[in-house]
Amino acid sequence: MNYRIIFFLLVLPFFGFSQKTKLDMKIIEKNLNNSKSPYNYERLIFKFKGLPKSLDSIEAQHLYYGRNFRKDKVSQMGDEFKGLAEAFKSGNFEECIRLGKILYAKDPTNLDIILILLRSYDQKKDVSNFSHHISQLRLLTDAIKSSGDGKSEKTAFKVNSVGDEYIFLNVMNIGQDYTRGSKTLQDGVVDVWEKGDIKIYIKVLYLDLIF
């Protein structure tokens, strides 16, 4: 989708060496549903919406990977999202913001929705909202970056979906001059992106097969 080609030149300078944190999906699911946990979903999403810069890497990991356990996610195949995508393609940025806000309220950690809102706010010269959502984008993609080092199948970066993989590829500045090879595993697919001697491993998780 064309709307994924956006402001990563603005994002890239903020991505340093993230602390690598062990990814345990069962613990993440348990913490999110525990009202007494510091990683309870409602507590984290309140901070994410209000002050995303206040969240640390473990909190970000819970929010990004914990989205898999939400039943109220917005699907790219749904009519609501298709309407948002069409508004973006037609350049109707006011409608993008209107629809985007509705979908963001339902699924605030959806990278596609955040990206469309970013582009729309940029077109409307709304610096405040643009800056807020770019902080959210940085937080969530940094969670992906902290899931591995991308140097081997075992230490691959882990993403929730193919769509998120391409968003992350843009963040990492991996373009069309890379070739992709894929390997199917029991719990997902590992894509190997190659350019010369460079190899970057990204694993798309199939959570239905993990549990």
Short mmCIF file of C-alpha atoms in Angstrom, two decimals:
data_model
loop_
_atom_site.label_atom_id
_atom_site.label_comp_id
_atom_site.label_asym_id
_atom_site.label_seq_id
_atom_site.Cartn_x
_atom_site.Cartn_y
_atom_site.Cartn_z
CA MET A 1 0.00 0.00 0.00
CA ASN A 2 1.35 3.40 -0.97
CA TYR A 3 0.49 5.02 2.33
CA ARG A 4 3.26 3.01 3.98
CA ILE A 5 5.85 5.10 2.14
CA ILE A 6 5.90 8.03 4.54
CA PHE A 7 7.94 9.79 7.15
CA PHE A 8 10.64 7.31 8.06
CA LEU A 9 13.35 9.86 7.32
CA LEU A 10 11.93 11.64 10.34
CA VAL A 11 11.71 8.45 12.35
CA LEU A 12 15.07 6.88 11.60
CA PRO A 13 17.27 9.28 13.60
CA PHE A 14 15.46 8.27 16.77
CA PHE A 15 16.18 4.56 16.42
CA GLY A 16 19.30 3.68 18.34
CA PHE A 17 20.33 0.38 19.80
CA SER A 18 17.27 -0.96 21.58
CA GLN A 19 17.60 -3.15 24.63
CA LYS A 20 16.80 -6.73 23.66
CA THR A 21 14.03 -8.20 25.79
CA LYS A 22 12.91 -11.82 25.87
CA LEU A 23 9.56 -12.30 24.18
CA ASP A 24 7.15 -14.54 26.10
CA MET A 25 3.67 -14.34 24.62
CA LYS A 26 1.99 -16.30 27.41
CA ILE A 27 3.34 -13.93 30.06
CA ILE A 28 2.33 -10.93 27.99
CA GLU A 29 -1.23 -12.23 27.67
CA LYS A 30 -1.40 -12.98 31.40
CA ASN A 31 -0.06 -9.55 32.41
CA LEU A 32 -2.41 -7.66 30.11
CA ASN A 33 -5.44 -9.37 31.61
CA ASN A 34 -4.30 -8.98 35.23
CA SER A 35 -5.85 -5.86 36.75
CA LYS A 36 -3.12 -5.77 39.41
CA SER A 37 -0.21 -6.04 36.99
CA PRO A 38 1.79 -2.92 36.05
CA TYR A 39 1.41 -4.22 32.49
CA ASN A 40 -2.37 -4.39 32.56
CA TYR A 41 -3.77 -3.37 29.18
CA GLU A 42 -6.00 -0.55 30.38
CA ARG A 43 -3.14 0.97 32.36
CA LEU A 44 -0.73 0.77 29.43
CA ILE A 45 -3.15 2.02 26.80
CA PHE A 46 -3.98 5.03 28.97
CA LYS A 47 -0.29 5.99 28.98
CA PHE A 48 0.08 5.16 25.29
CA LYS A 49 -2.75 7.47 24.28
CA GLY A 50 -1.76 10.29 26.61
CA LEU A 51 2.03 10.27 26.89
CA PRO A 52 3.67 7.54 24.77
CA LYS A 53 7.16 8.81 25.60
CA SER A 54 6.60 7.73 29.22
CA LEU A 55 6.47 4.01 28.35
CA ASP A 56 9.56 1.83 28.59
CA SER A 57 10.62 -1.02 26.29
CA ILE A 58 8.85 -3.77 28.24
CA GLU A 59 5.60 -1.80 28.29
CA ALA A 60 5.95 -1.20 24.56
CA GLN A 61 6.48 -4.91 24.00
CA HIS A 62 3.29 -5.70 25.91
CA LEU A 63 1.32 -3.21 23.84
CA TYR A 64 2.64 -4.28 20.44
CA TYR A 65 2.56 -8.05 20.86
CA GLY A 66 -0.43 -7.94 23.19
CA ARG A 67 -2.55 -6.63 20.33
CA ASN A 68 -2.79 -10.25 19.19
CA PHE A 69 -4.98 -11.02 22.18
CA ARG A 70 -7.46 -8.21 21.62
CA LYS A 71 -10.87 -9.17 20.26
CA ASP A 72 -11.71 -5.64 19.15
CA LYS A 73 -8.98 -5.26 16.51
CA VAL A 74 -9.69 -3.45 13.27
CA SER A 75 -9.21 -5.72 10.28
CA GLN A 76 -7.73 -4.49 7.00
CA MET A 77 -10.41 -6.58 5.30
CA GLY A 78 -13.25 -4.78 7.07
CA ASP A 79 -15.39 -2.12 5.44
CA GLU A 80 -14.35 0.54 7.99
CA PHE A 81 -10.66 0.20 7.22
CA LYS A 82 -11.30 -0.01 3.48
CA GLY A 83 -13.17 3.29 3.74
CA LEU A 84 -10.19 4.86 5.50
CA ALA A 85 -7.77 3.52 2.89
CA GLU A 86 -9.94 4.83 0.05
CA ALA A 87 -10.15 8.27 1.64
CA PHE A 88 -6.36 8.32 1.85
CA LYS A 89 -5.87 7.22 -1.74
CA SER A 90 -8.22 9.95 -2.92
CA GLY A 91 -6.36 12.59 -0.92
CA ASN A 92 -9.34 13.41 1.31
CA PHE A 93 -7.27 14.02 4.43
CA GLU A 94 -10.07 15.59 6.46
CA GLU A 95 -12.07 12.40 5.97
CA CYS A 96 -8.97 10.36 6.80
CA ILE A 97 -8.70 12.14 10.13
CA ARG A 98 -12.40 11.72 10.87
CA LEU A 99 -12.43 8.01 10.05
CA GLY A 100 -8.96 7.46 11.47
CA LYS A 101 -9.96 8.83 14.86
CA ILE A 102 -12.90 6.41 15.01
CA LEU A 103 -10.75 3.39 14.17
CA TYR A 104 -7.90 4.58 16.39
CA ALA A 105 -10.31 4.68 19.34
CA LYS A 106 -11.11 1.01 18.67
CA ASP A 107 -7.58 -0.19 17.89
CA PRO A 108 -5.00 2.38 19.03
CA THR A 109 -1.91 0.22 18.43
CA ASN A 110 -2.78 -0.56 14.81
CA LEU A 111 0.28 0.58 12.83
CA ASP A 112 -1.66 1.08 9.60
CA ILE A 113 -4.13 3.44 11.26
CA ILE A 114 -1.36 5.40 12.95
CA LEU A 115 0.48 5.79 9.63
CA ILE A 116 -2.58 7.12 7.83
CA LEU A 117 -3.24 9.58 10.64
CA LEU A 118 0.40 10.69 10.49
CA ARG A 119 0.22 11.41 6.78
CA SER A 120 -3.11 13.18 7.14
CA TYR A 121 -1.96 15.40 9.99
CA ASP A 122 1.17 16.26 8.03
CA GLN A 123 -0.93 17.33 5.06
CA LYS A 124 -3.07 19.48 7.35
CA LYS A 125 0.08 20.99 8.96
CA ASP A 126 -1.07 19.76 12.38
CA VAL A 127 2.31 19.52 14.10
CA SER A 128 0.97 18.61 17.54
CA ASN A 129 -1.00 15.55 16.46
CA PHE A 130 1.70 14.53 14.00
CA SER A 131 4.34 14.61 16.75
CA HIS A 132 2.11 12.65 19.12
CA HIS A 133 1.49 9.83 16.65
CA ILE A 134 5.10 9.67 15.51
CA SER A 135 6.05 9.04 19.16
CA GLN A 136 3.58 6.16 19.17
CA LEU A 137 4.99 4.79 15.93
CA ARG A 138 8.52 4.95 17.30
CA LEU A 139 7.45 3.16 20.48
CA LEU A 140 5.76 0.25 18.69
CA THR A 141 8.41 -0.26 16.03
CA ASP A 142 11.09 -0.10 18.71
CA ALA A 143 9.27 -2.98 20.40
CA ILE A 144 9.81 -4.97 17.22
CA LYS A 145 13.45 -3.93 17.10
CA SER A 146 13.99 -5.08 20.68
CA SER A 147 12.60 -8.56 19.93
CA GLY A 148 15.84 -9.72 18.31
CA ASP A 149 18.85 -8.61 16.31
CA GLY A 150 17.75 -9.92 12.92
CA LYS A 151 21.04 -11.72 12.35
CA SER A 152 19.77 -15.31 12.38
CA GLU A 153 16.61 -17.36 12.25
CA LYS A 154 16.80 -17.87 16.01
CA THR A 155 17.23 -14.15 16.74
CA ALA A 156 14.93 -12.81 14.03
CA PHE A 157 12.92 -9.63 14.54
CA LYS A 158 9.34 -10.68 15.30
CA VAL A 159 6.27 -9.02 13.83
CA ASN A 160 2.55 -9.63 14.21
CA SER A 161 1.70 -9.57 10.51
CA VAL A 162 3.08 -9.25 7.00
CA GLY A 163 1.77 -5.68 6.92
CA ASP A 164 3.77 -4.81 10.02
CA GLU A 165 6.80 -6.48 8.47
CA TYR A 166 6.74 -4.05 5.54
CA ILE A 167 6.29 -1.11 7.86
CA PHE A 168 9.32 -2.28 9.83
CA LEU A 169 11.30 -2.76 6.59
CA ASN A 170 10.71 0.90 5.82
CA VAL A 171 11.90 1.85 9.29
CA MET A 172 15.06 -0.21 8.75
CA ASN A 173 15.49 1.36 5.28
CA ILE A 174 15.34 -2.01 3.53
CA GLY A 175 14.18 -1.34 -0.01
CA GLN A 176 13.56 -2.96 -3.37
CA ASP A 177 17.22 -3.77 -3.86
CA TYR A 178 16.83 -6.57 -1.30
CA THR A 179 15.66 -10.05 -2.25
CA ARG A 180 13.42 -12.17 -0.02
CA GLY A 181 13.48 -15.85 0.79
CA SER A 182 10.93 -17.50 3.09
CA LYS A 183 10.87 -20.53 5.35
CA THR A 184 7.73 -21.90 6.98
CA LEU A 185 7.98 -22.94 10.64
CA GLN A 186 5.47 -24.47 13.05
CA ASP A 187 4.74 -21.11 14.67
CA GLY A 188 5.25 -18.71 11.78
CA VAL A 189 7.22 -17.79 8.69
CA VAL A 190 10.78 -16.48 8.63
CA ASP A 191 11.63 -14.11 5.80
CA VAL A 192 15.29 -13.57 4.95
CA TRP A 193 16.01 -10.26 3.24
CA GLU A 194 19.35 -10.25 1.44
CA LYS A 195 21.53 -7.66 -0.24
CA GLY A 196 25.08 -8.76 -0.99
CA ASP A 197 26.54 -10.08 2.24
CA ILE A 198 23.75 -8.55 4.34
CA LYS A 199 21.02 -10.83 5.67
CA ILE A 200 18.12 -9.68 7.85
CA TYR A 201 15.75 -12.21 9.40
CA ILE A 202 12.15 -11.25 10.21
CA LYS A 203 9.67 -13.71 11.66
CA VAL A 204 5.93 -13.28 11.10
CA LEU A 205 4.22 -14.88 14.08
CA TYR A 206 1.31 -17.29 13.71
CA LEU A 207 -0.08 -17.08 17.23
CA ASP A 208 -2.88 -19.53 16.53
CA LEU A 209 -0.18 -22.16 16.19
CA ILE A 210 1.76 -21.14 19.30
CA PHE A 211 -0.93 -21.98 21.85
#
